[in-house]
Amino acid sequence: MITKEAPAAAPAPTPVAPAAARPGKKRPAWDEVPRWQIYLPLGIYLVFTLIPFYWILLFALRPTGSTSLVPWPMTTEHFEKVWTDRGFGTYFTNSVYVGLATLVMTTLVALAGGYALARFDFRIKRGFMLALLCSQFVPGALLLVPLFEIFAGLQMINSLGSVIIAETVFQLPLSIILISNFIKNVPYSLEEAAWVDGCGRFRAFRIVVLPLLRPGLIAVGSFAFVHSWNHFLFALMFLNNQSKQTIPVGLNSLMSADSVDLGALAAGGIVAAVPVVIVFAFIQKWLITGFSAGAVKG
Amino acid sequence: MAQAAAVAKPPAPPRRRRASATPRRLPYLLIGPAALLMLGFIAYPVISVFYYSLQEYNPTKPWRNGFAGFDNFVKIFTEDPVFWDTLVFSAKWVFVEVGLQLLFGLALALIVNQTFVGRGVGRAMVFSPWAVSGVLTSAIWVLLYNSQTGVTRYLADMGIGSYGTSWLSDTSTVFSAAVVADLWRGVPFFAILILADLQSVSKDLYEAAEVDGASRLKQFWHITLPHLKDAIILSTLLRAVWEFNNVDLLYTLTGGGPAGETTTLPLYIANTSVDAHDFGYASALTTVAFVILLFCSIVYLRLSKFGGENK
């Protein structure tokens, strides 16, 4: 988090010394990249990034049959159709439910596990960490069959619980590693000071460590939400009942329909995108610091 | 790993006594839920995949089910040309995707790491596709590639590509079309990982290099790249594994077609189990995929000397 301030703060003091020694250069080279070398490639990339977004908006907002490149006159017919006829209202509720439940479960379980890894030495610690890393190589898609059998055995097919558990499990390894790295960045002495002041371990954790973990928890929680919101195969496999389906499955059914209704597909896509876009708009700044503090250093 | 253990250690010995107002069982209690979930829903399924791979197991043909020994594996390597095709395509897909994502992702990260007017908005915009799911990416690119009303039609008007054919149903264009769609979402992810690590490069190094008169290219080569090495190695590996395993995008974008042209091994496995219900054979394929993945990962980490010398 300290490093994040650096680029903005650095240019101010630096010109003083080098400028005197080297009259030609006012700023260090890493900060004097010609502007066009930034804006030109960025602009080209931005076009590549934004055209698909524009295209989906265009299809969602213009009437069926229109070939105009501007979504005008605007219509909400596609949204109405998708929301009611195609069941996206129900899918949306299900997805919200799955996303939030996965978020809560992942964060709580990973917080406990991450704390244990960050603060204790115990016998199976190395084995546990190895298992976390190895699980990254286990392809979720390839475990569909045994997972299906397990959930069938637990009578959880067609219950959102199956998807919530599966998403949580596959989200856990990375979340635990991230959170334990965040906790390691919180000085142990802070916790100890709280014990000396008479706090129990749990209370010390809650009032001293937890507030400092907020950026990390936001990063981990939003990952869990976004992943489960976006993920498709588990819901496709474990939920046969249409009233239990989630948004990605709804989108897929729009695509695999005999004659693809492009307007409906676009409107469905926007319904699918809106929550994640909102989540990302809010957490943007925590995400990069979160990553640099938690992920890469580990 | 060693690093992580080392970080956790120093506070432990002298303070253990006081901390052990908490019982020795506490760490086990804390990792308990995670460990149980992972044992039940990852470890056990992995083991059962190995078990099923030795079985003939097809719910629609129950009379044939039973122990099959290595029959499934023999079949994979001797009589299944589709397996080899999908393996080759998987390799091609992973190499092209990860290679291009690394290249563009690195460039993008270097650009948005500069200070410039509108950086926050710029970052938010170029990173935004990262939030989009594989299925949604497919939906968007289905619209773009649509022969009647997609951008391909407008491009055809400009002489790029031909009129009226969808790039997704033509065997000569489907690969590039799928690659571009996946790049759209993959590059930002790579860029974010690299950017995160770029933030921790010490600015002093650049200033020193500057005093010595090193060019920007030289600074990139001798300071930035070595610093990023471990992050690049690791994110490339994770990306490769992910690109290999992920079926969401291709499943919904091309369904593996046309004519099996874009079927990766995991997609083939999904089709074998979900559509053909041939669970035994799919499990054997899974086992083979798992071994290949593990082998490639180990070789890769060895070759790249991950974490070899300390920065």
XYZ file of C-alpha atoms in Angstrom:
609
model
C 0.000 0.000 0.000
C 2.929 2.265 0.604
C 4.298 1.543 -2.835
C 1.070 2.663 -4.369
C 1.642 6.246 -3.328
C 5.151 6.229 -4.699
C 4.530 6.999 -8.392
C 2.481 10.036 -7.563
C 4.753 11.322 -4.835
C 8.116 10.616 -6.460
C 8.228 13.132 -9.310
C 8.028 16.079 -6.965
C 11.258 15.726 -4.983
C 13.427 14.052 -7.630
C 13.895 16.900 -10.103
C 15.904 18.877 -7.588
C 19.086 16.862 -7.407
C 19.449 15.328 -10.895
C 18.270 18.468 -12.621
C 21.247 20.326 -11.290
C 23.668 17.626 -12.359
C 22.088 16.857 -15.715
C 20.507 19.972 -17.116
C 18.813 18.201 -20.027
C 16.705 15.898 -17.906
C 14.128 17.138 -15.471
C 12.592 13.814 -14.446
C 13.892 10.279 -14.184
C 13.461 8.258 -17.357
C 10.838 5.935 -15.982
C 8.579 8.892 -15.681
C 9.293 10.718 -18.879
C 7.863 8.349 -21.419
C 6.588 10.460 -24.305
C 2.860 10.932 -23.907
C 2.017 9.531 -27.331
C 3.730 6.288 -26.392
C 1.175 5.959 -23.634
C -1.970 7.272 -25.233
C -1.626 5.695 -28.673
C -1.289 2.036 -27.640
C -3.726 2.552 -24.788
C -6.232 4.094 -27.189
C -5.915 1.197 -29.628
C -6.332 -1.283 -26.825
C -9.287 0.647 -25.491
C -11.044 0.345 -28.839
C -10.524 -3.414 -28.770
C -11.840 -3.511 -25.197
C -14.839 -1.279 -25.637
C -16.249 -2.290 -29.038
C -17.591 -5.597 -27.689
C -19.249 -3.757 -24.800
C -20.743 -1.264 -27.206
C -21.958 -4.007 -29.482
C -23.826 -5.810 -26.736
C -25.434 -2.537 -25.593
C -26.398 -1.827 -29.176
C -28.141 -5.156 -29.633
C -29.847 -4.940 -26.279
C -31.240 -1.453 -26.805
C -32.221 -1.244 -30.452
C -35.438 -2.811 -31.747
C -35.411 -6.216 -33.427
C -34.502 -5.974 -37.087
C -32.754 -2.648 -36.820
C -29.266 -2.455 -38.328
C -28.544 1.015 -37.048
C -25.147 1.507 -35.428
C -26.690 3.800 -32.835
C -29.156 2.343 -30.361
C -31.841 4.850 -31.230
C -34.841 4.710 -30.962
C -34.257 2.848 -27.762
C -36.397 -0.040 -26.633
C -36.659 -2.139 -23.504
C -38.460 -4.993 -25.281
C -35.448 -7.320 -25.071
C -35.017 -6.776 -21.363
C -38.687 -7.377 -20.668
C -38.653 -10.561 -22.711
C -35.485 -11.908 -21.104
C -36.500 -10.979 -17.576
C -39.967 -12.525 -17.672
C -40.318 -14.960 -20.618
C -36.819 -16.392 -20.442
C -36.774 -16.583 -16.662
C -33.832 -14.259 -16.059
C -35.669 -12.748 -13.102
C -35.500 -16.110 -11.357
C -31.956 -16.803 -12.579
C -30.882 -13.444 -11.249
C -32.241 -14.146 -7.767
C -30.584 -17.569 -7.771
C -27.267 -16.119 -8.881
C -27.373 -13.440 -6.206
C -28.096 -16.104 -3.617
C -25.278 -18.365 -4.823
C -22.863 -15.448 -5.104
C -23.498 -14.060 -1.635
C -23.514 -17.456 0.054
C -20.237 -18.364 -1.642
C -18.783 -15.021 -0.615
C -19.695 -15.502 3.050
C -18.595 -19.130 3.249
C -15.341 -18.618 1.394
C -14.389 -15.586 3.447
C -15.154 -17.174 6.813
C -13.510 -20.523 6.115
C -10.500 -18.911 4.460
C -10.132 -16.407 7.293
C -9.882 -19.212 9.841
C -7.509 -21.254 7.698
C -5.422 -18.251 6.708
C -5.022 -17.194 10.323
C -3.818 -20.655 11.299
C -1.246 -20.641 8.496
C -0.036 -17.140 9.269
C 0.276 -17.366 13.042
C 0.927 -20.958 14.056
C 3.421 -23.688 13.492
C 1.776 -27.054 13.521
C 2.641 -30.492 12.335
C 0.591 -30.766 9.170
C 1.169 -27.176 8.121
C 3.514 -27.922 5.230
C 1.318 -30.757 4.041
C -1.713 -28.529 4.159
C -0.017 -25.802 2.156
C 1.173 -28.345 -0.377
C -2.396 -29.600 -0.694
C -3.588 -26.051 -1.302
C -1.094 -25.603 -4.117
C -1.779 -28.999 -5.662
C -5.498 -28.384 -5.698
C -4.833 -25.573 -8.159
C -4.024 -28.217 -10.711
C -7.207 -30.147 -10.194
C -9.535 -29.164 -12.980
C -12.990 -28.523 -11.603
C -14.578 -29.471 -14.891
C -13.004 -32.901 -14.789
C -14.394 -33.676 -11.356
C -17.957 -33.136 -12.488
C -18.884 -36.791 -12.429
C -17.706 -37.691 -8.921
C -19.031 -34.400 -7.616
C -22.375 -35.153 -9.180
C -22.419 -38.524 -7.448
C -21.522 -36.979 -4.102
C -24.282 -34.417 -4.337
C -26.713 -37.072 -5.518
C -25.749 -39.083 -2.436
C -26.341 -36.049 -0.244
C -29.698 -35.464 -1.981
C -28.485 -32.051 -3.014
C -29.020 -32.238 -6.749
C -31.292 -29.380 -7.764
C -30.516 -27.523 -4.611
C -28.466 -24.353 -4.806
C -26.466 -25.709 -1.863
C -24.585 -28.052 -4.169
C -23.366 -25.208 -6.345
C -22.525 -23.065 -3.324
C -20.396 -25.827 -1.805
C -18.646 -26.613 -5.080
C -17.879 -22.958 -5.802
C -16.651 -22.391 -2.255
C -14.358 -25.396 -2.363
C -12.738 -24.363 -5.612
C -12.379 -20.808 -4.392
C -10.814 -21.774 -1.074
C -7.160 -22.592 -1.838
C -6.338 -19.257 -3.403
C -8.400 -17.386 -0.789
C -6.590 -19.053 2.099
C -3.196 -18.266 0.612
C -4.211 -14.652 -0.013
C -5.649 -14.112 3.457
C -2.722 -15.724 5.238
C -0.377 -13.408 3.352
C -2.472 -10.446 4.401
C -2.387 -11.539 8.035
C 1.387 -11.971 7.886
C 1.591 -8.316 6.911
C -0.098 -7.338 10.163
C 2.593 -7.186 12.861
C 2.176 -9.924 15.435
C 3.200 -7.477 18.142
C -0.065 -5.599 17.667
C -1.994 -8.680 18.636
C 0.282 -9.368 21.563
C -0.176 -5.870 22.835
C -3.902 -6.484 22.886
C -3.406 -9.691 24.882
C -1.354 -7.808 27.408
C -4.225 -5.386 27.706
C -6.396 -8.313 28.649
C -8.006 -9.302 25.395
C -8.591 -12.905 24.535
C -7.104 -14.205 21.325
C -10.390 -13.977 19.492
C -11.203 -10.504 20.771
C -7.700 -9.292 19.962
C -8.084 -10.631 16.470
C -11.459 -8.987 16.032
C -10.547 -5.519 17.219
C -6.904 -5.345 16.114
C -6.351 -7.525 13.065
C -9.723 -7.624 11.372
C -9.967 -3.888 10.637
C -6.516 -3.975 9.020
C -7.569 -6.887 6.859
C -10.413 -5.030 5.217
C -8.780 -4.543 1.793
C -7.761 -8.193 1.733
C -11.196 -9.396 2.720
C -12.806 -7.205 0.109
C -10.490 -8.624 -2.545
C -11.091 -12.228 -1.493
C -14.821 -11.807 -1.029
C -15.324 -10.082 -4.343
C -13.327 -12.772 -6.128
C -15.538 -15.404 -4.593
C -18.658 -13.524 -5.591
C -17.543 -12.817 -9.125
C -16.271 -16.332 -9.723
C -19.430 -17.989 -8.541
C -21.514 -15.448 -10.420
C -19.673 -16.219 -13.619
C -19.046 -19.923 -13.351
C -21.145 -22.139 -15.474
C -20.431 -25.852 -15.426
C -21.333 -26.657 -11.827
C -24.707 -25.003 -12.162
C -25.275 -26.690 -15.519
C -24.515 -30.104 -14.059
C -26.053 -29.980 -10.598
C -29.194 -27.969 -11.272
C -31.606 -29.590 -13.681
C -34.663 -27.728 -12.582
C -35.139 -24.536 -14.540
C -36.368 -22.599 -11.521
C -33.027 -23.286 -9.833
C -30.764 -22.254 -12.703
C -28.283 -19.408 -12.574
C -27.559 -16.659 -15.070
C -24.680 -18.220 -17.026
C -26.802 -21.298 -17.687
C -29.625 -19.036 -18.836
C -27.227 -17.297 -21.211
C -26.026 -20.590 -22.563
C -29.581 -21.709 -23.242
C -30.171 -18.474 -25.150
C -27.141 -19.260 -27.286
C -27.933 -22.861 -27.973
C -31.555 -22.201 -28.872
C -32.444 -23.217 -32.425
C -32.660 -19.707 -33.741
C -30.602 -17.408 -31.616
C -32.495 -14.297 -30.574
C -29.645 -11.803 -30.632
C -31.558 -9.048 -28.870
C -32.487 -11.338 -26.009
C -28.946 -12.683 -25.847
C -27.548 -9.169 -25.583
C -30.075 -8.146 -22.945
C -29.335 -11.324 -20.980
C -25.639 -10.575 -21.258
C -26.150 -7.134 -19.790
C -28.186 -8.530 -16.910
C -25.280 -10.922 -16.310
C -22.682 -8.174 -16.496
C -24.243 -5.451 -14.389
C -23.602 -6.875 -10.895
C -19.975 -7.730 -11.602
C -19.343 -4.373 -13.201
C -20.770 -2.662 -10.117
C -18.684 -4.838 -7.816
C -15.562 -4.017 -9.776
C -16.231 -0.324 -9.927
C -16.325 -0.287 -6.147
C -13.317 -2.469 -5.435
C -11.014 -1.395 -8.273
C -8.499 0.378 -6.075
C -8.368 -2.304 -3.415
C -7.861 -4.999 -5.952
C -4.439 -4.054 -7.205
C -3.066 -3.239 -3.780
C -4.756 -6.384 -2.561
C -3.001 -8.397 -5.195
C 0.393 -6.873 -4.642
C 0.165 -7.301 -0.879
C -1.347 -10.739 -0.850
C -0.660 -12.724 -3.941
C 2.637 -12.113 -5.538
C 4.779 -11.720 -2.463
C 3.699 -15.080 -1.069
C 6.714 -22.201 0.484
C 9.992 -22.061 2.325
C 9.722 -18.323 2.260
C 6.260 -18.392 3.775
C 7.335 -20.699 6.588
C 10.302 -18.496 7.293
C 8.107 -15.459 7.616
C 5.798 -17.157 10.085
C 8.583 -18.518 12.219
C 10.422 -15.686 13.913
C 7.609 -14.613 16.217
C 6.800 -18.180 17.229
C 9.516 -19.473 19.606
C 9.673 -16.853 22.372
C 5.987 -16.055 22.242
C 4.602 -19.533 21.986
C 4.271 -19.726 25.765
C 2.017 -16.746 26.146
C 0.033 -17.486 23.062
C -0.648 -20.954 24.355
C -3.325 -19.683 26.601
C -4.824 -21.062 23.419
C -4.655 -24.841 23.232
C -2.470 -26.668 20.758
C -5.582 -27.788 18.984
C -6.514 -24.282 17.858
C -4.685 -24.312 14.512
C -6.277 -27.636 13.671
C -9.688 -26.288 14.575
C -9.061 -23.297 12.377
C -8.016 -25.212 9.294
C -10.636 -27.867 10.031
C -13.497 -26.536 7.906
C -11.236 -25.838 4.949
C -9.533 -29.212 5.248
C -12.815 -31.095 5.505
C -14.328 -29.323 2.518
C -11.251 -29.976 0.429
C -10.988 -33.601 1.478
C -14.628 -34.235 0.709
C -15.007 -32.284 -2.490
C -11.562 -32.332 -4.085
C -9.470 -35.174 -2.672
C -12.220 -37.761 -2.612
C -13.424 -36.957 -6.148
C -9.841 -37.131 -7.421
C -9.462 -40.580 -5.918
C -12.772 -41.715 -7.297
C -11.761 -40.504 -10.758
C -8.747 -42.811 -10.558
C -11.027 -45.600 -9.391
C -13.581 -45.058 -12.151
C -10.838 -44.934 -14.747
C -10.326 -48.640 -14.169
C -14.023 -49.374 -14.558
C -16.429 -49.751 -17.380
C -19.024 -47.334 -16.058
C -21.929 -46.084 -18.074
C -25.302 -45.523 -16.391
C -27.110 -45.976 -19.687
C -25.532 -49.394 -20.288
C -25.478 -50.869 -16.777
C -25.096 -54.459 -17.973
C -21.562 -53.739 -19.138
C -20.368 -52.023 -15.964
C -17.583 -53.542 -13.935
C -13.866 -53.726 -13.471
C -12.049 -53.128 -16.726
C -8.415 -52.972 -15.717
C -6.418 -50.801 -18.069
C -8.772 -51.269 -21.012
C -9.773 -47.612 -20.995
C -6.169 -46.478 -21.106
C -5.275 -48.916 -23.871
C -8.201 -47.589 -25.852
C -7.089 -43.984 -25.330
C -3.612 -44.536 -26.656
C -4.287 -47.045 -29.402
C -7.750 -46.633 -30.895
C -8.876 -43.112 -30.155
C -7.733 -40.597 -32.787
C -9.980 -37.947 -31.237
C -7.849 -38.012 -28.097
C -4.697 -37.112 -30.036
C -6.492 -34.417 -31.984
C -7.803 -32.811 -28.819
C -4.391 -33.083 -27.178
C -2.738 -31.310 -30.092
C -5.426 -28.659 -30.110
C -5.118 -28.170 -26.343
C -1.376 -27.626 -26.653
C -1.840 -25.193 -29.529
C -4.580 -23.341 -27.646
C -2.586 -23.016 -24.436
C 0.625 -21.933 -26.169
C -0.994 -19.317 -28.363
C -3.290 -17.978 -25.665
C -0.742 -17.771 -22.880
C 1.977 -16.452 -25.167
C -0.163 -13.653 -26.530
C -1.662 -12.860 -23.139
C 1.793 -12.552 -21.623
C 2.979 -10.294 -24.417
C -0.025 -7.986 -24.450
C -0.534 -8.195 -20.695
C 3.047 -7.115 -20.016
C 2.781 -4.250 -22.471
C -0.525 -3.137 -21.027
C 0.770 -3.315 -17.462
C 3.850 -1.244 -18.353
C 1.646 1.380 -19.967
C -0.882 1.785 -17.190
C 1.898 1.776 -14.606
C 3.042 5.146 -15.945
C 1.672 8.307 -14.474
C -0.587 10.035 -16.938
C -3.782 12.028 -16.981
C -6.820 9.781 -16.777
C -4.917 6.774 -15.486
C -7.609 5.635 -13.066
C -10.334 5.677 -15.680
C -8.023 4.137 -18.268
C -7.151 1.291 -15.950
C -10.749 0.660 -15.035
C -11.734 0.528 -18.702
C -8.990 -1.725 -20.026
C -9.348 -4.070 -17.069
C -13.126 -4.307 -17.270
C -13.397 -7.420 -19.495
C -11.665 -9.338 -16.758
C -14.879 -9.290 -14.750
C -16.776 -10.862 -17.597
C -17.421 -14.588 -17.530
C -16.521 -17.127 -20.169
C -20.157 -17.575 -21.090
C -20.761 -13.863 -21.341
C -17.604 -13.468 -23.413
C -18.996 -16.105 -25.731
C -22.331 -14.330 -25.916
C -20.669 -11.039 -26.767
C -18.452 -12.522 -29.453
C -21.323 -14.495 -30.932
C -22.945 -11.106 -31.502
C -19.748 -9.655 -32.946
C -19.098 -12.596 -35.244
C -22.685 -12.893 -36.399
C -22.639 -12.952 -40.191
C -25.794 -10.926 -40.632
C -25.413 -8.133 -38.132
C -22.021 -8.505 -36.447
C -18.883 -6.444 -36.897
C -17.757 -9.084 -39.367
C -20.369 -7.764 -41.762
C -19.032 -4.240 -41.457
C -15.495 -5.537 -41.806
C -16.545 -7.408 -44.928
C -17.800 -4.118 -46.316
C -14.275 -2.830 -45.788
C -12.805 -5.873 -47.508
C -11.696 -7.805 -44.430
C -13.051 -11.327 -44.552
C -15.896 -12.399 -46.736
C -19.521 -11.495 -46.614
C -22.084 -13.727 -45.012
C -19.915 -16.378 -43.402
C -19.609 -16.522 -39.663
C -16.016 -16.733 -38.530
C -17.119 -19.272 -35.957
C -18.466 -21.807 -38.433
C -15.542 -21.687 -40.843
C -12.718 -24.116 -40.045
C -10.097 -21.711 -41.369
C -11.098 -18.817 -39.104
C -12.601 -20.432 -36.028
C -9.283 -20.802 -34.196
C -8.275 -17.166 -34.571
C -11.791 -16.067 -33.776
C -11.812 -18.043 -30.530
C -8.314 -16.853 -29.635
C -9.272 -13.205 -30.045
C -12.400 -13.662 -27.940
C -10.419 -15.261 -25.133
C -7.654 -12.653 -25.368
C -10.222 -9.947 -24.842
C -10.853 -11.302 -21.376
C -7.456 -12.881 -20.622
C -5.091 -9.990 -21.307
C -6.510 -7.732 -18.568
C -6.125 -10.505 -16.010
C -2.491 -10.990 -16.895
C -1.956 -7.253 -16.907
C -3.398 -6.909 -13.399
C -1.107 -9.606 -12.004
C 1.946 -8.033 -13.594
C 0.918 -4.526 -12.612
C 0.572 -5.635 -9.011
C 4.177 -6.772 -9.050
C 5.401 -3.730 -10.962
C 4.256 -1.568 -8.056
C 6.881 -3.102 -5.835
C 9.916 -2.356 -8.016
C 12.122 0.025 -6.110
C 12.274 3.394 -7.835
C 15.809 3.897 -6.540
C 17.069 1.312 -8.985
C 15.772 3.307 -11.911
C 17.226 6.503 -10.584
C 20.600 4.853 -10.176
C 20.377 3.448 -13.692
C 19.383 6.862 -14.907
C 22.466 8.446 -13.378
C 24.544 5.782 -15.107
C 22.894 6.781 -18.369
C 21.079 3.528 -19.077
C 18.443 3.750 -21.787
C 14.812 2.940 -21.034
C 15.081 -0.314 -22.934
C 18.137 -1.280 -20.901
C 16.372 -0.376 -17.670
C 13.450 -2.552 -18.672
C 15.748 -5.401 -19.550
C 18.016 -5.236 -16.495
C 15.702 -3.987 -13.761
C 12.046 -4.491 -14.589
C 12.192 -7.894 -16.203
C 14.375 -9.593 -13.567
C 12.115 -8.186 -10.880
C 9.038 -9.540 -12.609
C 10.583 -12.918 -13.305
C 8.971 -14.936 -10.545
C 5.604 -13.267 -10.974
C 5.715 -13.935 -14.710
C 6.719 -17.549 -14.267
C 3.989 -18.173 -11.743
C 1.209 -16.303 -13.504
C 2.118 -17.934 -16.805
C 1.859 -21.341 -15.220
C -1.438 -20.586 -13.499
C -2.769 -19.133 -16.715
C -1.669 -22.153 -18.727
C -3.322 -24.537 -16.301
C -6.408 -22.388 -16.316
C -6.554 -22.063 -20.088
C -6.105 -25.802 -20.384
C -8.791 -26.651 -17.847
C -11.342 -24.010 -18.609
C -14.175 -25.182 -20.789
C -16.725 -22.412 -20.274
C -15.648 -20.288 -23.226
C -15.158 -22.887 -25.933
C -18.120 -24.954 -24.766
C -20.458 -22.042 -25.289
C -18.664 -20.219 -28.131
C -18.021 -23.043 -30.548
C -19.194 -26.143 -28.722
C -15.898 -27.646 -29.876
C -16.869 -27.317 -33.519
C -16.921 -26.931 -36.397
C -15.981 -30.550 -37.047
C -14.206 -30.912 -33.714
C -11.796 -28.167 -34.774
C -11.812 -26.447 -31.376
C -12.237 -29.347 -28.971
C -9.736 -29.265 -26.135
C -9.063 -32.369 -24.097
C -11.171 -31.172 -21.136
C -13.980 -30.296 -23.504
C -13.764 -33.776 -24.991
C -13.924 -35.183 -21.467
C -16.951 -33.056 -20.632
C -18.681 -34.249 -23.783
C -17.771 -37.864 -23.092
C -19.225 -37.734 -19.609
C -22.123 -35.302 -19.951
C -23.419 -36.263 -23.382
C -22.231 -39.827 -23.879
C -22.472 -40.843 -20.192
C -19.313 -42.866 -20.641
C -18.052 -42.083 -17.146
C -15.398 -44.795 -17.037
C -13.749 -43.655 -20.231
C -14.084 -39.988 -19.269
C -12.384 -40.748 -15.963
C -9.519 -42.447 -17.750
C -9.174 -39.414 -20.014
C -9.235 -37.221 -16.913
C -6.465 -39.240 -15.330
C -4.347 -38.879 -18.455
C -5.030 -35.134 -18.588
C -4.119 -34.792 -14.931
C -0.826 -36.625 -15.380
C 0.058 -34.561 -18.449
C -0.746 -31.352 -16.597
C 1.278 -32.321 -13.549
C 4.215 -33.457 -15.666
C 4.244 -30.268 -17.749
C 3.987 -28.104 -14.637
C 6.930 -29.801 -12.949
C 9.068 -29.620 -16.080
C 8.122 -25.976 -16.496
C 8.990 -25.035 -12.927
C 12.301 -26.885 -13.197
C 13.248 -25.307 -16.506
C 12.313 -21.823 -15.419
C 14.180 -22.219 -12.106
C 11.293 -20.667 -10.243
C 12.404 -18.773 -7.154
C 15.913 -20.048 -7.814
C 18.043 -17.094 -6.867
C 16.665 -14.525 -4.483
C 15.992 -11.086 -5.764
